[in-house]
Short mmCIF file of C-alpha atoms in Angstrom, two decimals:
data_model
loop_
_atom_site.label_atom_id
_atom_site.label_comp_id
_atom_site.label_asym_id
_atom_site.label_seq_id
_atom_site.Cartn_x
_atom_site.Cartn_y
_atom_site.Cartn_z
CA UNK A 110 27.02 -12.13 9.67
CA UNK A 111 29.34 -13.74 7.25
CA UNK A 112 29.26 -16.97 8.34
CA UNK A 113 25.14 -16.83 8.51
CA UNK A 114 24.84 -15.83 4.86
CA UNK A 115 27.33 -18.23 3.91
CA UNK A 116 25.59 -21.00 5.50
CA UNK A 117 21.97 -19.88 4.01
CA UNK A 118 23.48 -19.58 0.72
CA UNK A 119 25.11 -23.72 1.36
CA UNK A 120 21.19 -24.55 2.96
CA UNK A 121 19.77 -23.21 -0.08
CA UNK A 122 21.98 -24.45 -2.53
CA UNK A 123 22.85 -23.73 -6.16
CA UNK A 124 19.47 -24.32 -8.08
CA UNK A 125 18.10 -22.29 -5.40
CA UNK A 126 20.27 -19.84 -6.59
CA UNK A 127 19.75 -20.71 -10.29
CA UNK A 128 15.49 -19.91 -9.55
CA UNK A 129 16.34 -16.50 -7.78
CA UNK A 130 18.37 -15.40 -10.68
CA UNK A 131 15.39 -16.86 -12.78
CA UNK A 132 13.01 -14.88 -11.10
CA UNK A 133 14.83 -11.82 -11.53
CA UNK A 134 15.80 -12.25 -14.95
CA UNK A 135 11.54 -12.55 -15.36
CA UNK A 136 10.80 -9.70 -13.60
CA UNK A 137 13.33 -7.35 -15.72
CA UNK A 138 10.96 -9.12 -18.69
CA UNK A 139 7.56 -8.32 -17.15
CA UNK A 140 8.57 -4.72 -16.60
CA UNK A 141 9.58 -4.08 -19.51
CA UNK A 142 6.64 -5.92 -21.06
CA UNK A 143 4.23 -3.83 -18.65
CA UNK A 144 6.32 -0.88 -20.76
CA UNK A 145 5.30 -1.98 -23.93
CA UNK A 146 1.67 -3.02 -22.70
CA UNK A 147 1.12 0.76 -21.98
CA UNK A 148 2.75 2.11 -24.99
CA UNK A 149 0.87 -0.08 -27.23
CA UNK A 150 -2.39 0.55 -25.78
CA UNK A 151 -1.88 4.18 -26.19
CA UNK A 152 -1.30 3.41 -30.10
CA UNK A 153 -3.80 1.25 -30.12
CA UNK A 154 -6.79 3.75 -28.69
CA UNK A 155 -5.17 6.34 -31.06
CA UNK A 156 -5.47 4.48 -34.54
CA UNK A 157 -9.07 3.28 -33.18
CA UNK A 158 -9.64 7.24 -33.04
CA UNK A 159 -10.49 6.91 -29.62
CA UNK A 160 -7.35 8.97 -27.55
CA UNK A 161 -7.16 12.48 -29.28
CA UNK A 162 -4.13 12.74 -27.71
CA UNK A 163 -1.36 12.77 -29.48
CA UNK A 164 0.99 9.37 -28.66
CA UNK A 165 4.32 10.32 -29.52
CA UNK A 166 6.19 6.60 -31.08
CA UNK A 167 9.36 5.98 -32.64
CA UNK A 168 9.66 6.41 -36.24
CA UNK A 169 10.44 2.63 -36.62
CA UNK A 170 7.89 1.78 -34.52
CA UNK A 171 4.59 3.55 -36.98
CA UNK A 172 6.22 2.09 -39.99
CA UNK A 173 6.33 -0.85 -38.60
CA UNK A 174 2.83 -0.59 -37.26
CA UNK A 175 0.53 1.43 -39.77
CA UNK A 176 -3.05 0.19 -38.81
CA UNK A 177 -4.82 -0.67 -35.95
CA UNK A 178 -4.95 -4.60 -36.69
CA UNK A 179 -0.66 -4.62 -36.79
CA UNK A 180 -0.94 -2.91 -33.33
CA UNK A 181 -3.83 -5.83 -31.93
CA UNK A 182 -1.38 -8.18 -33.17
CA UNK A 183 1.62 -6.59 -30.78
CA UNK A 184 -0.62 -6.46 -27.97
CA UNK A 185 -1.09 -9.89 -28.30
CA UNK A 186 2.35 -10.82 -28.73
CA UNK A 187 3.36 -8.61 -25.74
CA UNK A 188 0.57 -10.60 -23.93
CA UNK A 189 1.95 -14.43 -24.96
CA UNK A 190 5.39 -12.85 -23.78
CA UNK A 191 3.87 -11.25 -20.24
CA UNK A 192 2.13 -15.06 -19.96
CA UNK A 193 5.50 -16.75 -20.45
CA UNK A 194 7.39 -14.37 -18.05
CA UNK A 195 4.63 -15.18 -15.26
CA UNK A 196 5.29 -18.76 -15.72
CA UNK A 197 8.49 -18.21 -15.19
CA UNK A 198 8.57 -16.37 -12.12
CA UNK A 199 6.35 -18.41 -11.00
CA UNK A 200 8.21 -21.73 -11.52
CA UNK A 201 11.58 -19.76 -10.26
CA UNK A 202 9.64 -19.68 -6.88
CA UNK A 203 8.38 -23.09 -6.79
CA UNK A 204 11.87 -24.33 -7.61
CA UNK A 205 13.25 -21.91 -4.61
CA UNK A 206 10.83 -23.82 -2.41
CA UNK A 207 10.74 -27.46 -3.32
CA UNK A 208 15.13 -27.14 -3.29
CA UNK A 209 14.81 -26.37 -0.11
CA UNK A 210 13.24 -28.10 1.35
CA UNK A 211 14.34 -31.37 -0.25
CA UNK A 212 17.99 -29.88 0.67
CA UNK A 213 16.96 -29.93 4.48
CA UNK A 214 15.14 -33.12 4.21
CA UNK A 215 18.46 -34.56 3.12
CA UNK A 216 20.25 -32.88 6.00
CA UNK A 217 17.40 -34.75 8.17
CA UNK A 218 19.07 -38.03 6.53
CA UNK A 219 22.65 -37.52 7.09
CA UNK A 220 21.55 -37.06 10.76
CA UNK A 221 19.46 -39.60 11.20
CA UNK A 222 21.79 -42.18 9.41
CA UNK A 223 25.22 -41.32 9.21
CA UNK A 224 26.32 -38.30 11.58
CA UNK A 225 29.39 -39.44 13.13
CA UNK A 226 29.14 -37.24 16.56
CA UNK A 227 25.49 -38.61 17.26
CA UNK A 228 24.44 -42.13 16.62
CA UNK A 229 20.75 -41.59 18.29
CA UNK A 230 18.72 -39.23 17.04
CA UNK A 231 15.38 -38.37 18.99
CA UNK A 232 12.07 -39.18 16.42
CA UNK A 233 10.62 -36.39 18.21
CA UNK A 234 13.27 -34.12 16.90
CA UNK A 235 12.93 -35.71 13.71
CA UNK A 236 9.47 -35.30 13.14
CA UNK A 237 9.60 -31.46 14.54
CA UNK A 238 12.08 -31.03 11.92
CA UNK A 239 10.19 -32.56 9.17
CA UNK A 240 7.16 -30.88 9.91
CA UNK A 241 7.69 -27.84 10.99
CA UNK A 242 11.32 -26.26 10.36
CA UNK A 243 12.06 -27.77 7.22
CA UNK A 244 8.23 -26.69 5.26
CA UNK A 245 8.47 -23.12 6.99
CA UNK A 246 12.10 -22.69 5.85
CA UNK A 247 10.75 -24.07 2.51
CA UNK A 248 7.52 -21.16 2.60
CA UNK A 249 10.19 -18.68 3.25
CA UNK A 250 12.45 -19.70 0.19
CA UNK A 251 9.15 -19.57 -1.99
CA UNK A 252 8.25 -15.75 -0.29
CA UNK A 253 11.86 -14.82 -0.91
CA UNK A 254 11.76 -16.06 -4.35
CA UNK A 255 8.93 -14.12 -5.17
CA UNK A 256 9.67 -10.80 -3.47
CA UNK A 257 13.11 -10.87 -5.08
CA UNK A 258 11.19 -10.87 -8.69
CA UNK A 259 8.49 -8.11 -7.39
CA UNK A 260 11.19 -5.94 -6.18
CA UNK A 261 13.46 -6.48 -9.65
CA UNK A 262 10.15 -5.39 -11.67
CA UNK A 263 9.52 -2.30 -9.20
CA UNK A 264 12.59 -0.94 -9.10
CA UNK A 265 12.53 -0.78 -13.51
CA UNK A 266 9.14 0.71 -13.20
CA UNK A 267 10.41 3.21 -11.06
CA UNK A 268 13.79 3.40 -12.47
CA UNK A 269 11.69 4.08 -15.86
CA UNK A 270 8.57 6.20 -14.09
CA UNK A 271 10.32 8.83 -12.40
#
């Protein structure tokens, strides 16, 4: 089991690595943004007069905050910040994907041109490879990627929630 991780981790490589840690770094962002997002729309509906709940919010937070305009203006700034956590989730799994698979493509390469054990190397094999192996490892990578971040920003929301 060892030895399989090990040699994922090697397939994958280091930027692969970089993008999960990426994507997890986002997600930790977007939950905490979705945090904020609910908080301020609380404060929001209240200075509108439309909750007549009362929204408890730290003492810092209605000085900081005293009309409904200052609170609009958070929301948007929370929203510019969810935007450029989304991108970057987003990119973290693209990266995952296109690594690689370039990663295995170059594998592909060394076999094809300089693998000392084999010096013919079927263009069936190849192209099977190439087309098949290499783009579904690379779909996986991108899936990975992106359930890594889901799971990162479900496990704050529940970690916060209950």
């Amino acid at each position: 089991m060892r030895q399989r991780l090990r040699y994922a981790i090697a397939i994958i490589g280091p930027k692969a690595l970089a993008s999960l840690v990426l994507a997890s770094g986002g997600a930790f962002v977007l939950a905490a943004v979705e945090l904020g997002i609910a908080m301020f729309l609380q404060l929001f509906l209240q200075s509108l007069g439309l909750l007549t709940a009362s929204v408890q919010a730290p003492v810092w937070l209605v000085t900081l905050l005293p009309t409904s305009v200052h609170v609009a203006a958070a929301l948007v700034a929370i929203g510019l910040v969810r935007a450029v956590s989304q991108v970057m989730v987003g990119q973290a799994t693209t990266i995952a994907h296109e690594t690689t698979t370039q990663r295995l493509r170059l594998v592909a390469v060394y076999e094809l041109l300089l693998h000392p054990q084999r010096p013919y190397v079927p263009m069936s094999r190849l192209t099977l490879q190439l087309g098949e192996h290499f783009a579904k490892a690379g779909y996986f990578a991108y899936g990975f990627a992106g359930l890594v971040g889901q799971s990162a920003q479900a496990a704050v929301l529940a970690f916060v929630l209950f």
